[in-house]
CSV table of C-alpha atoms in Angstrom, one decimal:
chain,number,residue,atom,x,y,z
A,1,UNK,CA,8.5,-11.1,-13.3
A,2,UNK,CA,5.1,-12.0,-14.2
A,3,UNK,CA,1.8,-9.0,-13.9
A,4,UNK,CA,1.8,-9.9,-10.3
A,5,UNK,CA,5.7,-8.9,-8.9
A,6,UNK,CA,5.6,-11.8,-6.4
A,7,UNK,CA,9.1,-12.1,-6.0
A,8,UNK,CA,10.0,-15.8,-6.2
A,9,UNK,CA,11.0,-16.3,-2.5
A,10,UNK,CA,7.3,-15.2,-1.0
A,11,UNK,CA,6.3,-17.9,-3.1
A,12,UNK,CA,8.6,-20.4,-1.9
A,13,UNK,CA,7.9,-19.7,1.6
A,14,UNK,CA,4.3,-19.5,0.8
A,15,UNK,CA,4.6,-22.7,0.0
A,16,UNK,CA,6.4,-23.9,2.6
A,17,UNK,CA,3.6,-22.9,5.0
A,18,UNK,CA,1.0,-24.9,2.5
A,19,UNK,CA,3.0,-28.0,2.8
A,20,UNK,CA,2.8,-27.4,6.6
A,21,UNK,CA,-0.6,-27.7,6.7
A,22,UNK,CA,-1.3,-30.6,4.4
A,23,UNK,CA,0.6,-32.0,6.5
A,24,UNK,CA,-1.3,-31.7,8.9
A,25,UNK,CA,-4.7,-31.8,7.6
A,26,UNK,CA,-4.0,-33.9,4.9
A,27,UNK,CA,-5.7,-31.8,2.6
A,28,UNK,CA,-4.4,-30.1,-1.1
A,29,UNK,CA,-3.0,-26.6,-0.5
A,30,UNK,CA,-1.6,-24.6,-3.5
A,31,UNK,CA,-0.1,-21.7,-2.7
A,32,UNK,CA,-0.1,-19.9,-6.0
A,33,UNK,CA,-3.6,-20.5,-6.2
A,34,UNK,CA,-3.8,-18.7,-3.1
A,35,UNK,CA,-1.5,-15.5,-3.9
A,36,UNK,CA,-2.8,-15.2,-7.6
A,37,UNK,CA,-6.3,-16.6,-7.7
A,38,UNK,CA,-8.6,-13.7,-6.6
A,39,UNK,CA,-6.6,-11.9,-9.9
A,40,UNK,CA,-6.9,-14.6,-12.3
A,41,UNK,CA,-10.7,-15.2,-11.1
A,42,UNK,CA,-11.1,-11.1,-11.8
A,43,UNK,CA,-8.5,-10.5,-15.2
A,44,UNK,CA,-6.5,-7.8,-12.3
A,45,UNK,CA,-3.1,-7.0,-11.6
A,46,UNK,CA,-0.7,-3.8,-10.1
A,47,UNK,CA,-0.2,-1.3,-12.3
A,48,UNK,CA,3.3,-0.1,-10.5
A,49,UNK,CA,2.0,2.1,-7.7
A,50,UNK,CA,-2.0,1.6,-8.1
A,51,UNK,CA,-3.0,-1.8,-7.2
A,52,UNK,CA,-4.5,-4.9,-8.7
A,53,UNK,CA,-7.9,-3.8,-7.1
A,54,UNK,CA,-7.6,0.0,-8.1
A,55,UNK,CA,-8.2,1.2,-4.1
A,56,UNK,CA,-4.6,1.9,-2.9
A,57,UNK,CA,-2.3,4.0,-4.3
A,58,UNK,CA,1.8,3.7,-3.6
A,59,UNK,CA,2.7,7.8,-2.9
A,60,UNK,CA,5.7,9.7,-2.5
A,61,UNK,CA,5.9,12.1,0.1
A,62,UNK,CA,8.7,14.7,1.1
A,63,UNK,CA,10.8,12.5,2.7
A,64,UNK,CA,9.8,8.9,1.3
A,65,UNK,CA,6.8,6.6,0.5
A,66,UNK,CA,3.4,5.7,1.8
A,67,UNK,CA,0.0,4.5,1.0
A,68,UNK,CA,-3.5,5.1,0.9
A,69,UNK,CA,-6.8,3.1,0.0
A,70,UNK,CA,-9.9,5.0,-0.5
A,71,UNK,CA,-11.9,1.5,-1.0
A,72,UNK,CA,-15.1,2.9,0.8
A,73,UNK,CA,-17.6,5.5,-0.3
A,74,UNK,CA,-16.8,7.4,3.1
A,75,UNK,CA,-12.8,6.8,2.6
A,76,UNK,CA,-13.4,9.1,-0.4
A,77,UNK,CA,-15.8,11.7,1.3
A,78,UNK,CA,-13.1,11.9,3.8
A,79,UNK,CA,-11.1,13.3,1.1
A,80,UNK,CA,-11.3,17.4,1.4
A,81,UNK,CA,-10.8,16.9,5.3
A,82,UNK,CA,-7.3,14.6,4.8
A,83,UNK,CA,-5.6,17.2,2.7
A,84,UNK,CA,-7.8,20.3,4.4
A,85,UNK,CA,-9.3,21.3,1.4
A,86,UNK,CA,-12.6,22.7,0.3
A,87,UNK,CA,-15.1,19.7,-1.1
A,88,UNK,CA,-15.5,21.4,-4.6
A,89,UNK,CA,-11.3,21.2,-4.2
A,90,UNK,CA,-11.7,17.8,-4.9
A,91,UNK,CA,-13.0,15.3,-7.7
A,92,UNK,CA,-15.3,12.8,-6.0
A,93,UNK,CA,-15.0,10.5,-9.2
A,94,UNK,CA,-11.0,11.0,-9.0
A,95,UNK,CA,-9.4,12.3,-5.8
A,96,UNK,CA,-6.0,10.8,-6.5
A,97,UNK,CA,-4.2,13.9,-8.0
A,98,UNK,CA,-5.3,16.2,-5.0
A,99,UNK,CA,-4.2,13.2,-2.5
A,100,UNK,CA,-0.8,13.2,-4.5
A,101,UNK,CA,-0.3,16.7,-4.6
A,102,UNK,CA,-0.7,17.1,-1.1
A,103,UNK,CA,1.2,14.4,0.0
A,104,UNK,CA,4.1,15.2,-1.6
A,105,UNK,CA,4.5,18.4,0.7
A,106,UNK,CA,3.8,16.2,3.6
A,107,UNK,CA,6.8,14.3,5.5
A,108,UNK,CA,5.1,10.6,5.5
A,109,UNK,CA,4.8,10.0,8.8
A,110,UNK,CA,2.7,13.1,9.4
A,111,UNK,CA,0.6,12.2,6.2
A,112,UNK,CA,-0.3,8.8,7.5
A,113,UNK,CA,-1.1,9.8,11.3
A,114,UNK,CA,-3.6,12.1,9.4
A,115,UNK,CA,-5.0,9.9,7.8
A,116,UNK,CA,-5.4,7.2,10.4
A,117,UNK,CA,-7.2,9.9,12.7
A,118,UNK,CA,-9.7,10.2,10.0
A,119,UNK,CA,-10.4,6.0,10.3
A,120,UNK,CA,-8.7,5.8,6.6
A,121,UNK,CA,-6.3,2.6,5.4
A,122,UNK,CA,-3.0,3.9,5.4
A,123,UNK,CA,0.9,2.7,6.1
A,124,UNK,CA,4.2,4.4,6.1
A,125,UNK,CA,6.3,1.8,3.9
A,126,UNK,CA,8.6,-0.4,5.7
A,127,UNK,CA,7.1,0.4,9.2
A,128,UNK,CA,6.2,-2.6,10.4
A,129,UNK,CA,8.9,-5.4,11.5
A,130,UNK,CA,8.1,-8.8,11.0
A,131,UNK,CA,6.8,-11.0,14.2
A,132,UNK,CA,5.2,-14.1,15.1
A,133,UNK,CA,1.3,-14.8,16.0
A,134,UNK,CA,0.9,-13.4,19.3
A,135,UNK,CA,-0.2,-16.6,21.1
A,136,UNK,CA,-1.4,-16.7,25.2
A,137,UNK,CA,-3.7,-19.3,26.9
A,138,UNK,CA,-7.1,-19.2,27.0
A,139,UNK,CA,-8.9,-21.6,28.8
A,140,UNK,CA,-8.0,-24.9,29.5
A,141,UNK,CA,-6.6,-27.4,27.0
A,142,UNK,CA,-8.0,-30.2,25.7
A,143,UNK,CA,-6.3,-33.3,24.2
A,144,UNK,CA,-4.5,-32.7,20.6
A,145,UNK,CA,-7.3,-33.4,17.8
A,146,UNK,CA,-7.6,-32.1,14.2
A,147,UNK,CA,-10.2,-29.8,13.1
A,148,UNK,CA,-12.0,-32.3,11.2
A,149,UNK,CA,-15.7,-32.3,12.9
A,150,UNK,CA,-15.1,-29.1,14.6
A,151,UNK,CA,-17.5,-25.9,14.9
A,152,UNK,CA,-16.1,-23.1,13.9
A,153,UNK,CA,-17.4,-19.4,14.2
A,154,UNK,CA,-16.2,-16.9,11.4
A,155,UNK,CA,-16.7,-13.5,11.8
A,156,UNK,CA,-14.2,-12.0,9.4
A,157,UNK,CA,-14.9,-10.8,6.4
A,158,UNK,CA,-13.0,-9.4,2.8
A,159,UNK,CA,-10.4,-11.9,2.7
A,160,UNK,CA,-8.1,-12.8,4.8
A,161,UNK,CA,-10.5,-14.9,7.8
A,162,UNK,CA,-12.6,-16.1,4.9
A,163,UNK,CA,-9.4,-17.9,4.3
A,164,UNK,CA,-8.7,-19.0,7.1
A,165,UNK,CA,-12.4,-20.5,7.6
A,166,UNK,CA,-12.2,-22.1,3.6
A,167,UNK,CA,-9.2,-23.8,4.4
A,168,UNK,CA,-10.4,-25.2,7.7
A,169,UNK,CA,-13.7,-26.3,6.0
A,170,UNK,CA,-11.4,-28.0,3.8
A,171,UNK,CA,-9.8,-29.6,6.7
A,172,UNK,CA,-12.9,-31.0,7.9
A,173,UNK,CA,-14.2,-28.4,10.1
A,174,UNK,CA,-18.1,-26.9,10.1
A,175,UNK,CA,-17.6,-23.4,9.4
A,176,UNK,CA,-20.6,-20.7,10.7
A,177,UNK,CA,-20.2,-17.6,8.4
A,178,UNK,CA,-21.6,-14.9,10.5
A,179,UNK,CA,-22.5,-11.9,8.8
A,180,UNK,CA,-25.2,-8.6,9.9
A,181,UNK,CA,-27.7,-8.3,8.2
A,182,UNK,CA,-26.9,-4.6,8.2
A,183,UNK,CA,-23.4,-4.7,7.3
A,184,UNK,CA,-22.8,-8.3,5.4
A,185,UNK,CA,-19.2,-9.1,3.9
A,186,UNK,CA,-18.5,-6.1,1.5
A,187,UNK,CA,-17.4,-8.8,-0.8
A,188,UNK,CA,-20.5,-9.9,-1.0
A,189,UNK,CA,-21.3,-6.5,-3.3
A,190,UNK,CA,-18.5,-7.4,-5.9
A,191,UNK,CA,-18.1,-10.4,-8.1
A,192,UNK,CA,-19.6,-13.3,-7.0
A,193,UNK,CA,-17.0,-15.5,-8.1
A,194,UNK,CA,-14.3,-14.4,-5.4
A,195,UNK,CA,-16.9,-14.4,-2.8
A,196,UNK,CA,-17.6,-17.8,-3.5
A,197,UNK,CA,-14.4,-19.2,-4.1
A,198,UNK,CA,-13.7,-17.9,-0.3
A,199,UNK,CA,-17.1,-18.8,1.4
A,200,UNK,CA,-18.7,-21.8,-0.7
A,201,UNK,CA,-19.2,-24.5,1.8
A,202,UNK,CA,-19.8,-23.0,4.6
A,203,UNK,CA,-23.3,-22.3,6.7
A,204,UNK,CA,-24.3,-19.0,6.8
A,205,UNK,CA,-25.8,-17.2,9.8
A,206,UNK,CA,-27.3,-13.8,9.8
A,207,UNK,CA,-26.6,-12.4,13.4
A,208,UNK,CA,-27.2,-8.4,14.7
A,209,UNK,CA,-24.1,-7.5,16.5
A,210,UNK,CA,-26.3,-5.0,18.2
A,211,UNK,CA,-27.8,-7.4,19.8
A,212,UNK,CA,-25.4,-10.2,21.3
A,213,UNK,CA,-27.1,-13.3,22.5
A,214,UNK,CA,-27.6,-15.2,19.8
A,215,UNK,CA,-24.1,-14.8,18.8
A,216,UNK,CA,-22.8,-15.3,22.1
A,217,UNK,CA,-24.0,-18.9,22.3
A,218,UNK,CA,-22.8,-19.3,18.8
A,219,UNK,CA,-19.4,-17.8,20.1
A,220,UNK,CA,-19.7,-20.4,23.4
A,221,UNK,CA,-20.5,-23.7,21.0
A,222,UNK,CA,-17.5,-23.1,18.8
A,223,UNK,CA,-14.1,-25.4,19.0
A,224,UNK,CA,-12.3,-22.1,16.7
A,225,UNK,CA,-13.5,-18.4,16.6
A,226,UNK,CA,-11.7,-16.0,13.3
A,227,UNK,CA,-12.5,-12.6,14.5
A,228,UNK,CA,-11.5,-10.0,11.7
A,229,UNK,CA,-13.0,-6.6,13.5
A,230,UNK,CA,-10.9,-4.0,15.7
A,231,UNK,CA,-10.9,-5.8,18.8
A,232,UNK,CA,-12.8,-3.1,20.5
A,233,UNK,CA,-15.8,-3.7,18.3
A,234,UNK,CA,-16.3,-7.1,20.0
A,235,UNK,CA,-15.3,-6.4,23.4
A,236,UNK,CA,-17.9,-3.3,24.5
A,237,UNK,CA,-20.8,-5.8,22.6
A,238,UNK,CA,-19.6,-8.3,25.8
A,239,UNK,CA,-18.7,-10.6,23.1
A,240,UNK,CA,-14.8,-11.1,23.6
A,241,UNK,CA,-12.7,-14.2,23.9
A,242,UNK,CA,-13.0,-13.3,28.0
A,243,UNK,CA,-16.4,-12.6,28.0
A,244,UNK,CA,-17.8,-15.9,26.3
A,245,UNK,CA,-17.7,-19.1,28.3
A,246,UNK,CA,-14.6,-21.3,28.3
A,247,UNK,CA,-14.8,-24.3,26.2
A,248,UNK,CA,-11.6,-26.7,26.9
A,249,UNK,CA,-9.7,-26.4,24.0
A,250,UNK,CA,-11.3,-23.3,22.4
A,251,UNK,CA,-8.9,-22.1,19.8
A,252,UNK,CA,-9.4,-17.7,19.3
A,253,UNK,CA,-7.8,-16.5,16.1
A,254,UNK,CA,-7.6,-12.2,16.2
A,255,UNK,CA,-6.5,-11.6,13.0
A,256,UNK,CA,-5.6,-7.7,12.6
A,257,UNK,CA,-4.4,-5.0,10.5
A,258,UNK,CA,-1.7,-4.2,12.2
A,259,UNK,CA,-2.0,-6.4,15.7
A,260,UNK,CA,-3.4,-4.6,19.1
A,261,UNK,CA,-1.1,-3.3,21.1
A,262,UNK,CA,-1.7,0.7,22.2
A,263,UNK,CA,-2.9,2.8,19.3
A,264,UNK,CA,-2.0,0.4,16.4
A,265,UNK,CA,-5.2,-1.6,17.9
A,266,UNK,CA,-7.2,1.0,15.9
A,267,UNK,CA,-5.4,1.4,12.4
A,268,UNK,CA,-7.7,0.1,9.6
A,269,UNK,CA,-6.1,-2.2,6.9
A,270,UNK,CA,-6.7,-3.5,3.7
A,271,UNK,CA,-4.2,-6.4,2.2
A,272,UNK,CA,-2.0,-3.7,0.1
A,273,UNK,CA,-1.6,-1.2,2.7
A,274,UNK,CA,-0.9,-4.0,5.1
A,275,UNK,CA,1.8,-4.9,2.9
A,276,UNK,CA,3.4,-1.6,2.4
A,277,UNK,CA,3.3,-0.8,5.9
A,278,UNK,CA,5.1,-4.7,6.1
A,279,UNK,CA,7.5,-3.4,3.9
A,280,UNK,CA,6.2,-6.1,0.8
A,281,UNK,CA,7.0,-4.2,-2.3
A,282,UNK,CA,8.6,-4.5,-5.4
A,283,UNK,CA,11.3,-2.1,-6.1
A,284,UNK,CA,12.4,-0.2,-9.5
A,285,UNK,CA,14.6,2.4,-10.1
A,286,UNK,CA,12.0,5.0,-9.8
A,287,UNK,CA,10.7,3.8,-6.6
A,288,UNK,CA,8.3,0.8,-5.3
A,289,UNK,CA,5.6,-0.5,-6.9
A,290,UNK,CA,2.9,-2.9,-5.6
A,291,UNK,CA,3.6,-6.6,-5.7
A,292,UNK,CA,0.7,-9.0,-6.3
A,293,UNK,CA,-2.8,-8.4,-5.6
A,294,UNK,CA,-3.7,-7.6,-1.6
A,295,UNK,CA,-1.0,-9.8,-0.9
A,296,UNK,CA,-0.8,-9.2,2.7
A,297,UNK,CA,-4.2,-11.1,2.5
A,298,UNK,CA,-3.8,-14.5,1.4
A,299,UNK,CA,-0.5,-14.7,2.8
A,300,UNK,CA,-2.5,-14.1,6.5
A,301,UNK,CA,-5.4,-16.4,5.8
A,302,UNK,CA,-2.9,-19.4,5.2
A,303,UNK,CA,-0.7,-18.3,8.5
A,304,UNK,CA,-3.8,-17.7,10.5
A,305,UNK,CA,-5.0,-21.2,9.0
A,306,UNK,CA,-1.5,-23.3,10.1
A,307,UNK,CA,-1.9,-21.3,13.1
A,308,UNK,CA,-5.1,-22.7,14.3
A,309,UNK,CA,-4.4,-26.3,13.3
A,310,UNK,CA,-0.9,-26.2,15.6
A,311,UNK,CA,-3.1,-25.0,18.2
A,312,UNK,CA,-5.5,-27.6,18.0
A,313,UNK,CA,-2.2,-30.5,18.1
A,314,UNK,CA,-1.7,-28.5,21.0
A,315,UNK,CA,-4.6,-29.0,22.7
A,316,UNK,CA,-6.2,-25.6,22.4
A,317,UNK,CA,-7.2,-23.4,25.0
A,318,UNK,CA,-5.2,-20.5,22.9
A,319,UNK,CA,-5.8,-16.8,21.7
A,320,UNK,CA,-3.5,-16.3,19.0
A,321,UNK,CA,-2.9,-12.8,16.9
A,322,UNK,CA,-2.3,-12.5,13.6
A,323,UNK,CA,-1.5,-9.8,12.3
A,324,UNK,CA,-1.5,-8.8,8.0
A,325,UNK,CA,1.3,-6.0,8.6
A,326,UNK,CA,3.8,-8.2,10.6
A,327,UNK,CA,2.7,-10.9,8.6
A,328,UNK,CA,4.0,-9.1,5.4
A,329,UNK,CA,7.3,-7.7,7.2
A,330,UNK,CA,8.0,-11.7,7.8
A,331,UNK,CA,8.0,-12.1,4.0
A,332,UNK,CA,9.9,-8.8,3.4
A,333,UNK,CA,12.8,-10.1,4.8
A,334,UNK,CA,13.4,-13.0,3.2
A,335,UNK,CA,16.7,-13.8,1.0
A,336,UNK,CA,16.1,-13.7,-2.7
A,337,UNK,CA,15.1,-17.3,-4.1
A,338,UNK,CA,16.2,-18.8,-7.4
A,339,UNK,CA,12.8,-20.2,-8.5
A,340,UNK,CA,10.3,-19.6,-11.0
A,341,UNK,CA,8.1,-16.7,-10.3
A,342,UNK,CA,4.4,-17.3,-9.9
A,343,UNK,CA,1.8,-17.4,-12.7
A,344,UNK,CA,-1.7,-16.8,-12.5
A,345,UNK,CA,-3.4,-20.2,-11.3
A,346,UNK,CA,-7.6,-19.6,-11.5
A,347,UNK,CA,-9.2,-21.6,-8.9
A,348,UNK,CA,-11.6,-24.3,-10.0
A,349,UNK,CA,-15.5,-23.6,-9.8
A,350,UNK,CA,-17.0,-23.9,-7.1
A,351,UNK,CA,-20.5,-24.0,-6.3
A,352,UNK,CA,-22.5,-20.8,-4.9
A,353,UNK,CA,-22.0,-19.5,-1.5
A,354,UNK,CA,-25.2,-19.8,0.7
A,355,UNK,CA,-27.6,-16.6,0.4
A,356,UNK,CA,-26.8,-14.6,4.0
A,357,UNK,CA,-29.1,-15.6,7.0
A,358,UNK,CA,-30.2,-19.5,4.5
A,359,UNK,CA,-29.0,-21.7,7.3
A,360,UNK,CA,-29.9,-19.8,10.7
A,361,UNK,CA,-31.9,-22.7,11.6
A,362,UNK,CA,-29.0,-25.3,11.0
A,363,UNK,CA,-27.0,-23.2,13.2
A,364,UNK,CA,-29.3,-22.9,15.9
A,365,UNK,CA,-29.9,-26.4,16.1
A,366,UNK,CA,-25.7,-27.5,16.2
A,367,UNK,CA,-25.4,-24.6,18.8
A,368,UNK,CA,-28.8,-26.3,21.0
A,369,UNK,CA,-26.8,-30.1,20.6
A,370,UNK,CA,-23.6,-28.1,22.0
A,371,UNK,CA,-25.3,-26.3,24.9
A,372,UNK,CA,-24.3,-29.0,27.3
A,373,UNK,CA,-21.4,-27.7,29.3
A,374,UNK,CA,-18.9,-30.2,27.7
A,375,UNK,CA,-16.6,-32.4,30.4
């Protein structure tokens, strides 16, 4: 296989689910530019069980295999408490042998329900089974249209709602990247050039989550929401797909770690833990190893993406959840395929994304032309 593992079958269905949606937007979608351009763009790729992005590991426990990403300078402080050990126990700089070593005494399930009580990104492999978008009404329908001329509202961050919102831009849609000024996209931090490729184009607004009304009337102007936070985070701020006025049509995307039913509702994910607990792996005689880069990610953003332009021929008026674990089980089980394995495709340039909070004025003005209650 190429540095990236993607067995040949992900990428045949990947690309199945591109041709999809240029079909139905009539736009360009290349899957392999999706599922191997954030590593060509950054010179990355899996080394067996640490991934392309160096945050997740792939370990063995006593009775079989999990994972862990320590992506997050609290993630790592979190550390000595995990494997209930004395700070100066631990190398701040390199924690990974002491998480090993204490893993491998641990059955995996208890390892992982540890570590989720401590807010970390973690998955028992193979624990999630594959399953559709959740999908349930919301609102009342409006006649089938595309998203071209839309408003949409994108909330997400990282990588897999920037998707989504990139390749509805591309579709035609105005897409609101909403960030806080507090707490912007964490991509924003790391090279520019995979931030870019994921949010050139679209307007960004600089909103305080803390305090709601301006992004509530965003929220009530937009034709598509992509929310990426815990569910909770949205709903106690009053700004939930129930709390914000109907608009006929309104299409809610919820993508999620690991979806929101009961306590799964509160697991963290990134895209290579998402794909472990999905099950998503290579395999080798000496166990799995990590297959492509986050690739729970890009494989979510372009299902959350046909997702919301089915709705839309449906006539909207839909909440649909997506989520990155059941979204990599779905690939997991697919047949082996007999095609080429993916290479690396870069993306082409792009311009610059916009500075955070450059077009809150823009925004404000398309949410005062939509304050009309619409027919």
């Amino acid at each position: 296989m190429c540095a990236l593992d993607i067995p040949p079958a992900v990428l045949a269905h990947a690309q199945g689910i591109a041709g999809r949606l240029a079909e139905l937007t009539g736009i360009a979608v290349d899957a392999e530019e999706l599922l191997t351009g954030r590593a060509a763009l950054l010179g990355i790729a899996p080394d067996g069980r640490r991934s392309a992005g160096g945050a997740t590991r792939l370990l063995e426990a006593a009775d079989g295999w999990c994972a862990l990403t320590l992506s997050r300078a609290d993630d790592i402080a979190a550390v000595p408490a995990l494997i209930e050990a004395d700070e100066s126990d631990v190398d701040p700089d390199d924690p990974w042998p002491a998480v090993t070593a204490w893993t491998a005494r641990q059955p995996a399930a208890d390892a992982i329900a540890r570590a989720r009580l401590l807010g970390l990104p973690a998955a028992v492999l193979g624990e999630t089974a594959a399953a559709p978008p959740v999908v349930r009404r919301l609102g009342l329908p409006a006649g089938a249209r595309s998203a071209r001329g839309l408003l949409v509202a994108d909330l997400s961050s990282m990588w897999a709602g920037p998707l989504c919102g990139q390749l509805l831009l591309r579709a035609g849609a105005t897409v609101v990247k909403v960030e806080s000024p507090t707490r912007p996209d964490g991509t924003r931090s790391g090279p520019s050039v995979f931030f870019d490729w994921m949010n050139t184009g679209k307007l960004s607004y600089a909103a305080t989550f803390d305090e709601p009304e301006p992004l509530r009337a965003l929220l009530g102007a937009a034709d598509v929401v992509i929310e990426g936070s815990r569910p909770a985070a949205l709903i106690r701020r009053g700004l939930g797909p129930d709390d914000i006025p109907a608009r006929p049509g309104r299409v809610w995307l919820r993508i999620s770690g690991h979806g929101t039913c009961g306590e799964r509702a509160d697991w963290v994910a990134f895209g290579d833990d998402a794909a472990v607990s999905g099950g998503l792996v290579g395999t080798t005689a000496d166990g799995p190893r990590f297959c492509g880069d986050a690739i729970a990610d890009p494989l979510t953003g372009l299902h959350a993406a046909l997702a919301a332009v089915e709705a839309l021929h449906r006539g909207g008026g839909e909440l649909i959840e997506v989520s990155m674990a059941a979204t990599a089980a779905g690939y997991a089980a697919l047949p082996p395929a007999p095609r080429p394995v993916p290479a690396l495709r870069p993306p082409a340039p792009v311009p610059p994304a916009r500075p955070l909070g450059a077009d809150n004025a823009v925004v404000d003005q398309l949410i005062a032309e939509r304050s009309v209650s619409p027919c």
